Structures are given as structure tokens and as C-alpha cells.
Amino acid sequence: MLVRVKKAWEIPASEATSEAAYWNRRRFLRTAGAFGLGLLSVAPVGLRNLRGEEKGAEAAKEAEKKLYPARRNPAYTLPRRTPAEKLLKAEDLLTPEKYATNYNNFYEFSDRKERVALLAEKLEPSPWKVEVTGQVSKPKTFDVDDLVKKMPLEERLYRFRCVEAWAMAVPWTGFPLAKLLDVVEPLGSAKYVRFVTFENPQWGPGFAETGYPWPYYEGLTMAEARNELTLLVTGLYGKPLPNQNGAPIRLITPWKYGFKSIKSIVRIELLQRQPPTFWNTVSPREYDFSANVNPAVPHPRWSQASERMIDTGERRPTLPFNGYAEYVAKLYG
Ligand SMILES: Nc1nc2c(c(=O)[nH]1)N[C@H]1C(S)=C(S)[C@@H](COP(=O)(O)O)O[C@H]1N2
Ligand SMILES: [Mo]
């Protein structure tokens, strides 16, 4: 049977999965998964006798939960575009969580945005290592469960704009990428930062189903990487980052299109030369390394003059740098 999955914006609010039902489904899937594993590996000694490795992962998950919600940094509030918006509280401008977590671009799993959340249940976000290498004095491999305890986690409200002209406004939790770069001490020769996602065909059917040059990769200039807006994100809506949004750690650069904000990072390389980027390699007609949100530069197939909010369907004019010119215009002057 062919079931046409409704696009998120076609689902009236009354029909959309309630938050509670959504989390219950996730819990059910997790429990079902653990039960299956228990039968296979520890059937003779009983289900409660988890292997040490599993116990470690459970403990890490519990410790992680205590970090959220992180303190909100009031310095970063959503850019407002109209007098009416200026009267609203930031909370009233946020995209409801169920939209941000059920309408995702994550091609390792699927090119169907509505399917990513379910398929991404396979991703195992802990334990997770991120290697930071290249033009640095102190290359280091970080364990993310460890990293989130050491870094100053904060919540920030940011607008987010995909190149496909949809947009949302969400509370991310994370820390400035600059803080991680400080730990590894970049050399003067480091001019660019390259990021790489995991590659595991057992987690994501997208690896085998497409001929894309996996793993996904993106890059920033050193100045972009050190900009105060640039975050490494580990949480969303006051909770650990859901798999479909790039668990356990992803990049966010709110003045750039969403493709720049690479998910589920395993490697960060500091380089002397500008690296190629994933989508621009797949199709040279796509925006290149340096593209920023800009209403005046259309995509080869559509205009960028306006954007559609994924929850309400509201059409809004696109702002240069997605409304963040005061922070970043100086990088391009
Ligand atoms: N590894 C990886 N990162 C990725 C993508 C992807 O397909 N794979 N898609 C990008 C695109 S095009 C967008 S719009 C955002 C979507 O992030 P969200 O699902 O959290 O909204 O992730 C970006 N990061
Ligand atoms: Mo995107």
C-alpha cells in the first residue's frame, strides 16, 4: 500500500502528535529495543543484568539529563521584523517543538523530512567521540558526554533558515565553538575549519540509497568559526538533542542556510586552505562555501526573497544574514 505522508505544514494542529504521545512512542521504541537486546545477550542471567558497557551508557544518559535545561542567555533573542512582533514575548515566536523535531533534513536517514525522526532512532549518540585535528598545537579527541559537563552550556533562541525557504525559531542548548577551539590552540596557519559527520550505513539507509559523497562535510572560515553566534549544539527545547536534529553534537550558524549546520559531528579539522562542501560537490549549482542567507541571491530554482514558517505556514520576508547582520556583516565587509 502506498501511503502518502502528509507534509508537516498540512497537518492541522489538532491532528499533529501531541508532545506526550510523541515521547511515549519514543520510550516504547527504546524499551522494545533494550528488551530485544537483553534476550539475545543476557538471557541466562536475567534481563536486569546489563553488561558494563550498557550500564555506562545508562549512567551517562542520566548525568546528561541533569544538564538540561541550561540557563538561557538573554543576550540572544529572536530578531523581530514587524512592530506587531516586537510586542510579542520570545516564547510566542518560537516554533512548537513537535514541528522542529518531525520535519528534518538528515539525508543519511532519508530525503523525506517526515521520516527522519523515526529512522534516526537507530543512531546511538553515546558513547561518541569528536576528534579535533590539523593546524592546532594540542590535537585532542573529546568524549561528548564528558565535553558537555566541562563546557559552559547555555540556551539561546535563534532563527533558523533552510535553503529550501522554510524557517523556524527554536531554543538551542550549546556552547560557542570558539571555546572548543581555545582548548586545542589553533596555529597561526589555521584559516579554515572543516566538519565531518559520522558514516555508518547500519544506522542510516541514506548511505546506501544515494550516490552522495558520504560522509557529510561542511566548513567555515576561522573568523566565522570564532564568531560569537557560532554554537556547537547539544540540546534543543531544554533537553538533550534528539537524534533527528543531529545528536549528540551539531553546528549552528544562524546567519547561514541550514546546510552549513552539520549534524552528528565526529571530526573537526583546522586547515590552511578552503575545503570543498558537500552539497556544492554534489551539485556545483548549489550555494558554495561562503553563501549567507540573502534575499537578493536566488537559488537556481527558486527565489529566496521570502520564507515559510514550518508551523503556521506564514510567509515572511527574508532578512539579510537572517536578521543577524549586526553580528556578522563585519565579516564580509
Ligand atoms: N550530516 C548532516 N547534516 C545536516 C544535513 C544532512 O543531511 N546531514 N542537512 C542540513 C540541512 S539542509 C538542514 S536545513 C539542517 C536541518 O536541521 P534540523 O533537522 O535540525 O532542522 O541540517 C543540516 N545538517
Ligand atoms: Mo537545508
Short mmCIF file of C-alpha atoms and ligand atoms in Angstrom, two decimals:
data_model
loop_
_atom_site.label_atom_id
_atom_site.label_comp_id
_atom_site.label_asym_id
_atom_site.label_seq_id
_atom_site.Cartn_x
_atom_site.Cartn_y
_atom_site.Cartn_z
CA MET A 1 0.00 0.00 0.00
CA LEU A 2 1.21 3.43 -0.83
CA VAL A 3 0.63 5.88 1.95
CA ARG A 4 1.22 9.49 1.17
CA VAL A 5 2.74 11.03 4.27
CA LYS A 6 1.31 14.48 4.85
CA LYS A 7 3.81 17.27 4.98
CA ALA A 8 4.14 18.80 8.47
CA TRP A 9 2.51 22.01 7.37
CA GLU A 10 -0.53 20.15 6.04
CA ILE A 11 -1.32 18.63 9.41
CA PRO A 12 -3.79 20.75 11.37
CA ALA A 13 -2.59 21.40 14.93
CA SER A 14 -5.42 19.23 16.28
CA GLU A 15 -4.17 16.18 14.36
CA ALA A 16 -0.46 16.59 14.95
CA THR A 17 1.07 14.23 17.51
CA SER A 18 0.86 15.72 20.96
CA GLU A 19 4.13 16.09 22.80
CA ALA A 20 3.15 13.42 25.32
CA ALA A 21 2.19 10.90 22.64
CA TYR A 22 5.41 11.64 20.83
CA TRP A 23 7.61 10.98 23.85
CA ASN A 24 5.64 7.87 24.73
CA ARG A 25 6.30 6.50 21.27
CA ARG A 26 10.00 7.14 21.68
CA ARG A 27 10.04 5.48 25.08
CA PHE A 28 8.20 2.48 23.67
CA LEU A 29 10.72 2.11 20.85
CA ARG A 30 13.63 2.39 23.26
CA THR A 31 12.17 -0.16 25.67
CA ALA A 32 11.39 -2.53 22.83
CA GLY A 33 14.97 -2.19 21.60
CA ALA A 34 16.51 -2.85 25.01
CA PHE A 35 14.25 -5.85 25.56
CA GLY A 36 15.33 -7.45 22.30
CA LEU A 37 18.98 -6.92 23.09
CA GLY A 38 18.52 -8.28 26.63
CA LEU A 39 17.06 -11.53 25.34
CA LEU A 40 19.97 -12.07 23.00
CA SER A 41 22.88 -11.18 25.21
CA VAL A 42 21.95 -11.92 28.82
CA ALA A 43 19.07 -14.37 28.67
CA PRO A 44 20.69 -16.91 31.05
CA VAL A 45 21.33 -14.47 33.88
CA GLY A 46 18.24 -12.34 33.56
CA LEU A 47 17.26 -9.13 31.92
CA ARG A 48 18.35 -6.82 34.70
CA ASN A 49 21.96 -7.94 34.49
CA LEU A 50 23.08 -5.43 31.91
CA ARG A 51 26.56 -5.56 30.51
CA GLY A 52 29.00 -3.00 31.94
CA GLU A 53 29.01 -1.10 28.70
CA GLU A 54 25.24 -0.68 28.77
CA LYS A 55 25.33 0.40 32.41
CA GLY A 56 27.91 3.03 31.48
CA ALA A 57 25.69 4.33 28.69
CA GLU A 58 22.68 4.47 31.05
CA ALA A 59 24.69 6.38 33.67
CA ALA A 60 25.92 8.82 31.02
CA LYS A 61 22.34 9.39 29.89
CA GLU A 62 21.21 10.14 33.45
CA ALA A 63 24.12 12.56 34.03
CA GLU A 64 23.35 14.28 30.73
CA LYS A 65 19.72 14.88 31.67
CA LYS A 66 20.81 16.91 34.70
CA LEU A 67 22.48 19.46 32.40
CA TYR A 68 19.17 20.46 30.80
CA PRO A 69 17.51 22.84 30.67
CA ALA A 70 20.57 25.10 30.70
CA ARG A 71 20.39 28.76 31.73
CA ARG A 72 19.02 30.90 28.93
CA ASN A 73 21.39 33.61 27.72
CA PRO A 74 19.11 36.68 27.39
CA ALA A 75 21.62 38.47 25.16
CA TYR A 76 20.44 36.39 22.19
CA THR A 77 16.81 36.99 21.49
CA LEU A 78 14.96 36.45 18.22
CA PRO A 79 15.28 39.14 15.55
CA ARG A 80 11.82 40.80 15.17
CA ARG A 81 10.69 42.07 11.81
CA THR A 82 7.42 43.88 12.36
CA PRO A 83 6.02 46.24 15.02
CA ALA A 84 3.49 43.52 15.92
CA GLU A 85 6.32 41.03 16.51
CA LYS A 86 8.12 43.49 18.73
CA LEU A 87 5.15 43.38 21.13
CA LEU A 88 5.31 39.58 21.48
CA LYS A 89 7.33 37.61 24.01
CA ALA A 90 10.11 35.45 22.57
CA GLU A 91 8.16 32.35 23.70
CA ASP A 92 5.26 33.34 21.47
CA LEU A 93 7.57 33.47 18.44
CA LEU A 94 9.09 30.01 18.95
CA THR A 95 8.20 27.15 16.62
CA PRO A 96 6.44 24.41 18.62
CA GLU A 97 8.84 21.57 19.42
CA LYS A 98 6.89 18.89 17.55
CA TYR A 99 7.47 20.68 14.24
CA ALA A 100 11.20 21.19 14.76
CA THR A 101 11.64 17.51 15.67
CA ASN A 102 9.46 15.95 12.97
CA TYR A 103 10.38 17.90 9.85
CA ASN A 104 14.10 17.32 9.35
CA ASN A 105 16.79 17.33 6.73
CA PHE A 106 19.21 14.50 7.52
CA TYR A 107 19.94 12.70 4.25
CA GLU A 108 21.91 9.92 5.94
CA PHE A 109 18.48 8.67 7.06
CA SER A 110 16.04 9.81 4.39
CA ASP A 111 15.27 12.55 1.90
CA ARG A 112 11.71 12.52 3.32
CA LYS A 113 11.66 15.07 6.11
CA GLU A 114 8.72 13.40 7.87
CA ARG A 115 10.53 10.06 8.04
CA VAL A 116 13.82 11.17 9.51
CA ALA A 117 12.72 11.17 13.17
CA LEU A 118 11.65 7.53 13.16
CA LEU A 119 14.62 6.25 11.13
CA ALA A 120 17.09 8.21 13.28
CA GLU A 121 16.12 6.09 16.32
CA LYS A 122 18.93 3.81 15.09
CA LEU A 123 21.65 6.39 15.73
CA GLU A 124 23.48 5.72 19.04
CA PRO A 125 24.53 9.10 20.44
CA SER A 126 26.56 7.71 23.36
CA PRO A 127 29.41 6.97 23.66
CA TRP A 128 30.51 9.46 20.99
CA LYS A 129 33.95 10.83 20.16
CA VAL A 130 34.82 14.05 18.36
CA GLU A 131 38.37 14.32 17.06
CA VAL A 132 39.84 17.82 16.66
CA THR A 133 42.97 17.80 14.48
CA GLY A 134 45.01 19.65 11.87
CA GLN A 135 46.65 23.04 12.36
CA VAL A 136 46.50 23.02 16.19
CA SER A 137 49.13 22.69 18.92
CA LYS A 138 47.06 20.34 21.04
CA PRO A 139 45.05 17.91 18.90
CA LYS A 140 42.53 16.10 21.07
CA THR A 141 39.74 13.55 20.89
CA PHE A 142 36.79 14.55 23.09
CA ASP A 143 34.18 12.27 24.58
CA VAL A 144 30.92 14.20 24.16
CA ASP A 145 29.39 13.01 27.47
CA ASP A 146 32.49 14.48 29.10
CA LEU A 147 32.62 17.60 26.99
CA VAL A 148 29.07 18.73 27.88
CA LYS A 149 29.99 18.58 31.58
CA LYS A 150 33.10 20.73 31.06
CA MET A 151 31.77 23.33 28.65
CA PRO A 152 29.55 26.22 29.78
CA LEU A 153 26.17 25.11 28.38
CA GLU A 154 23.69 27.89 27.71
CA GLU A 155 20.35 28.18 25.94
CA ARG A 156 19.89 30.62 23.06
CA LEU A 157 16.87 31.43 20.92
CA TYR A 158 17.87 31.58 17.26
CA ARG A 159 16.08 31.82 13.96
CA PHE A 160 16.92 29.01 11.53
CA ARG A 161 16.56 29.26 7.75
CA CYS A 162 16.89 26.36 5.30
CA VAL A 163 17.97 26.99 1.74
CA GLU A 164 14.63 25.42 0.70
CA ALA A 165 12.95 28.59 2.05
CA TRP A 166 11.40 27.14 5.19
CA ALA A 167 12.19 28.62 8.57
CA MET A 168 11.74 28.09 12.29
CA ALA A 169 12.74 29.71 15.59
CA VAL A 170 14.00 27.38 18.33
CA PRO A 171 15.85 27.25 21.67
CA TRP A 172 19.21 25.53 21.18
CA THR A 173 21.47 24.49 24.05
CA GLY A 174 25.20 24.50 23.47
CA PHE A 175 28.45 26.41 23.80
CA PRO A 176 30.46 28.67 21.49
CA LEU A 177 32.65 26.75 19.04
CA ALA A 178 35.41 29.26 19.95
CA LYS A 179 35.60 27.69 23.43
CA LEU A 180 36.45 24.30 21.95
CA LEU A 181 38.97 25.82 19.54
CA ASP A 182 40.68 27.51 22.52
CA VAL A 183 41.28 24.09 24.10
CA VAL A 184 43.20 22.75 21.08
CA GLU A 185 45.13 26.02 20.49
CA PRO A 186 44.90 26.72 16.74
CA LEU A 187 48.18 27.61 15.00
CA GLY A 188 48.55 30.86 13.05
CA SER A 189 48.37 28.74 9.88
CA ALA A 190 44.76 27.66 10.66
CA LYS A 191 42.49 29.65 8.32
CA TYR A 192 39.52 27.29 7.86
CA VAL A 193 37.57 24.76 9.91
CA ARG A 194 36.18 21.62 8.33
CA PHE A 195 33.49 19.45 9.98
CA VAL A 196 32.63 15.82 9.21
CA THR A 197 29.55 13.72 10.15
CA PHE A 198 29.58 10.01 11.08
CA GLU A 199 29.42 7.37 8.35
CA ASN A 200 27.54 4.23 9.34
CA PRO A 201 25.28 2.53 6.78
CA GLN A 202 23.85 0.35 9.59
CA TRP A 203 22.27 3.42 11.14
CA GLY A 204 21.11 5.30 8.07
CA PRO A 205 19.59 3.81 4.88
CA GLY A 206 20.56 7.04 3.07
CA PHE A 207 24.20 5.96 2.82
CA ALA A 208 23.31 3.01 0.59
CA GLU A 209 20.29 4.53 -1.16
CA THR A 210 22.11 7.53 -2.60
CA GLY A 211 25.35 8.01 -4.51
CA TYR A 212 26.31 11.04 -2.43
CA PRO A 213 29.96 11.52 -1.39
CA TRP A 214 29.49 10.46 2.27
CA PRO A 215 30.28 11.31 4.96
CA TYR A 216 28.62 14.79 5.01
CA TYR A 217 31.14 17.62 5.34
CA GLU A 218 30.99 21.40 5.72
CA GLY A 219 33.30 24.27 6.55
CA LEU A 220 33.72 27.77 7.94
CA THR A 221 36.42 30.41 7.81
CA MET A 222 38.29 30.83 11.09
CA ALA A 223 36.57 34.21 11.62
CA GLU A 224 33.12 32.62 11.11
CA ALA A 225 34.04 29.76 13.44
CA ARG A 226 35.13 32.22 16.15
CA ASN A 227 32.08 34.49 15.76
CA GLU A 228 30.05 34.74 18.97
CA LEU A 229 26.91 33.38 17.26
CA THR A 230 28.58 30.12 16.17
CA LEU A 231 27.50 27.32 18.51
CA LEU A 232 28.20 23.68 18.99
CA VAL A 233 24.75 22.45 19.96
CA THR A 234 23.97 19.50 22.24
CA GLY A 235 20.38 20.29 23.25
CA LEU A 236 17.03 21.51 21.94
CA TYR A 237 13.95 22.73 23.87
CA GLY A 238 15.75 22.25 27.17
CA LYS A 239 16.52 18.57 26.55
CA PRO A 240 19.39 16.59 25.04
CA LEU A 241 19.45 16.99 21.24
CA PRO A 242 17.08 14.48 19.56
CA ASN A 243 18.82 12.12 17.12
CA GLN A 244 16.95 13.58 14.13
CA ASN A 245 18.30 17.06 14.95
CA GLY A 246 21.93 15.87 14.96
CA ALA A 247 22.67 14.16 18.28
CA PRO A 248 24.88 14.26 20.16
CA ILE A 249 26.57 17.38 18.77
CA ARG A 250 25.96 19.64 15.76
CA LEU A 251 26.88 23.04 14.46
CA ILE A 252 24.60 26.12 14.33
CA THR A 253 25.41 29.32 12.38
CA PRO A 254 22.08 31.21 12.34
CA TRP A 255 23.05 33.73 9.63
CA LYS A 256 23.81 30.95 7.14
CA TYR A 257 21.49 28.48 5.41
CA GLY A 258 20.75 25.26 7.30
CA PHE A 259 23.03 23.07 5.17
CA LYS A 260 26.00 24.69 6.93
CA SER A 261 24.79 23.45 10.32
CA ILE A 262 26.24 19.97 10.04
CA LYS A 263 24.79 17.26 12.32
CA SER A 264 26.28 14.46 14.45
CA ILE A 265 29.88 15.64 14.11
CA VAL A 266 32.76 13.16 14.53
CA ARG A 267 35.70 15.22 13.29
CA ILE A 268 36.77 18.88 13.22
CA GLU A 269 39.87 19.76 11.18
CA LEU A 270 41.70 23.08 11.18
CA LEU A 271 43.08 23.76 7.73
CA GLN A 272 45.24 26.18 5.80
CA ARG A 273 43.07 26.04 2.68
CA GLN A 274 39.34 26.33 1.99
CA PRO A 275 37.81 22.83 1.86
CA PRO A 276 35.02 21.76 -0.53
CA THR A 277 31.49 21.43 0.88
CA PHE A 278 29.07 18.51 0.49
CA TRP A 279 26.12 19.98 -1.43
CA ASN A 280 28.30 22.13 -3.63
CA THR A 281 30.27 18.96 -4.54
CA VAL A 282 27.06 17.01 -5.27
CA SER A 283 25.81 19.86 -7.45
CA PRO A 284 28.09 22.80 -8.29
CA ARG A 285 24.95 24.87 -8.96
CA GLU A 286 24.16 24.78 -5.22
CA TYR A 287 25.35 27.59 -2.98
CA ASP A 288 29.06 27.47 -2.27
CA PHE A 289 31.26 27.55 0.81
CA SER A 290 30.73 31.25 1.52
CA ALA A 291 26.95 31.63 0.99
CA ASN A 292 24.93 33.53 3.61
CA VAL A 293 21.17 33.96 3.97
CA ASN A 294 20.47 36.65 1.38
CA PRO A 295 17.07 37.59 -0.09
CA ALA A 296 18.80 39.05 -3.16
CA VAL A 297 20.60 35.88 -4.28
CA PRO A 298 18.07 33.35 -5.63
CA HIS A 299 18.65 29.62 -5.72
CA PRO A 300 18.94 28.40 -9.36
CA ARG A 301 15.39 27.02 -8.99
CA TRP A 302 13.60 29.40 -6.58
CA SER A 303 13.59 32.84 -5.03
CA GLN A 304 14.97 33.50 -1.55
CA ALA A 305 13.02 36.74 -1.13
CA SER A 306 10.60 35.17 1.36
CA GLU A 307 10.40 32.18 3.68
CA ARG A 308 7.66 29.92 5.10
CA MET A 309 7.40 29.16 8.84
CA ILE A 310 7.09 25.36 9.22
CA ASP A 311 4.39 25.52 11.90
CA THR A 312 1.99 28.24 10.74
CA GLY A 313 2.82 28.35 7.04
CA GLU A 314 3.19 32.12 7.42
CA ARG A 315 5.20 33.78 4.62
CA ARG A 316 7.75 36.32 5.81
CA PRO A 317 10.29 38.46 4.00
CA THR A 318 13.83 37.04 4.22
CA LEU A 319 16.28 39.31 6.02
CA PRO A 320 19.94 39.66 5.00
CA PHE A 321 22.02 37.37 7.23
CA ASN A 322 18.68 36.03 8.55
CA GLY A 323 18.40 39.11 10.78
CA TYR A 324 21.89 38.77 12.31
CA ALA A 325 23.70 41.48 10.30
CA GLU A 326 24.76 43.35 13.46
CA TYR A 327 26.85 40.33 14.49
CA VAL A 328 28.28 39.14 11.20
CA ALA A 329 28.08 41.76 8.41
CA LYS A 330 31.56 42.90 9.51
CA LEU A 331 32.98 39.51 8.48
CA TYR A 332 32.13 40.18 4.84
CA GLY A 333 32.71 43.95 4.51
N1 LIG B 1 25.02 15.33 8.49
C1 LIG B 1 24.05 16.12 8.00
N2 LIG B 1 23.90 17.35 8.50
C2 LIG B 1 22.93 18.16 8.01
C3 LIG B 1 22.09 17.73 6.94
C4 LIG B 1 22.27 16.41 6.45
O1 LIG B 1 21.57 15.94 5.53
N3 LIG B 1 23.25 15.64 7.01
N4 LIG B 1 21.15 18.60 6.41
C5 LIG B 1 21.36 20.05 6.64
C6 LIG B 1 20.23 20.85 6.25
S1 LIG B 1 19.97 21.10 4.59
C7 LIG B 1 19.41 21.47 7.17
S2 LIG B 1 18.18 22.53 6.70
C8 LIG B 1 19.58 21.21 8.63
C9 LIG B 1 18.27 20.75 9.24
O2 LIG B 1 18.36 20.73 10.64
P1 LIG B 1 17.09 20.31 11.51
O3 LIG B 1 16.58 18.99 11.01
O4 LIG B 1 17.57 20.25 12.92
O5 LIG B 1 16.07 21.39 11.29
O6 LIG B 1 20.58 20.23 8.90
C10 LIG B 1 21.75 20.33 8.09
N5 LIG B 1 22.77 19.41 8.56
MO MO B 2 18.55 22.93 4.48
#
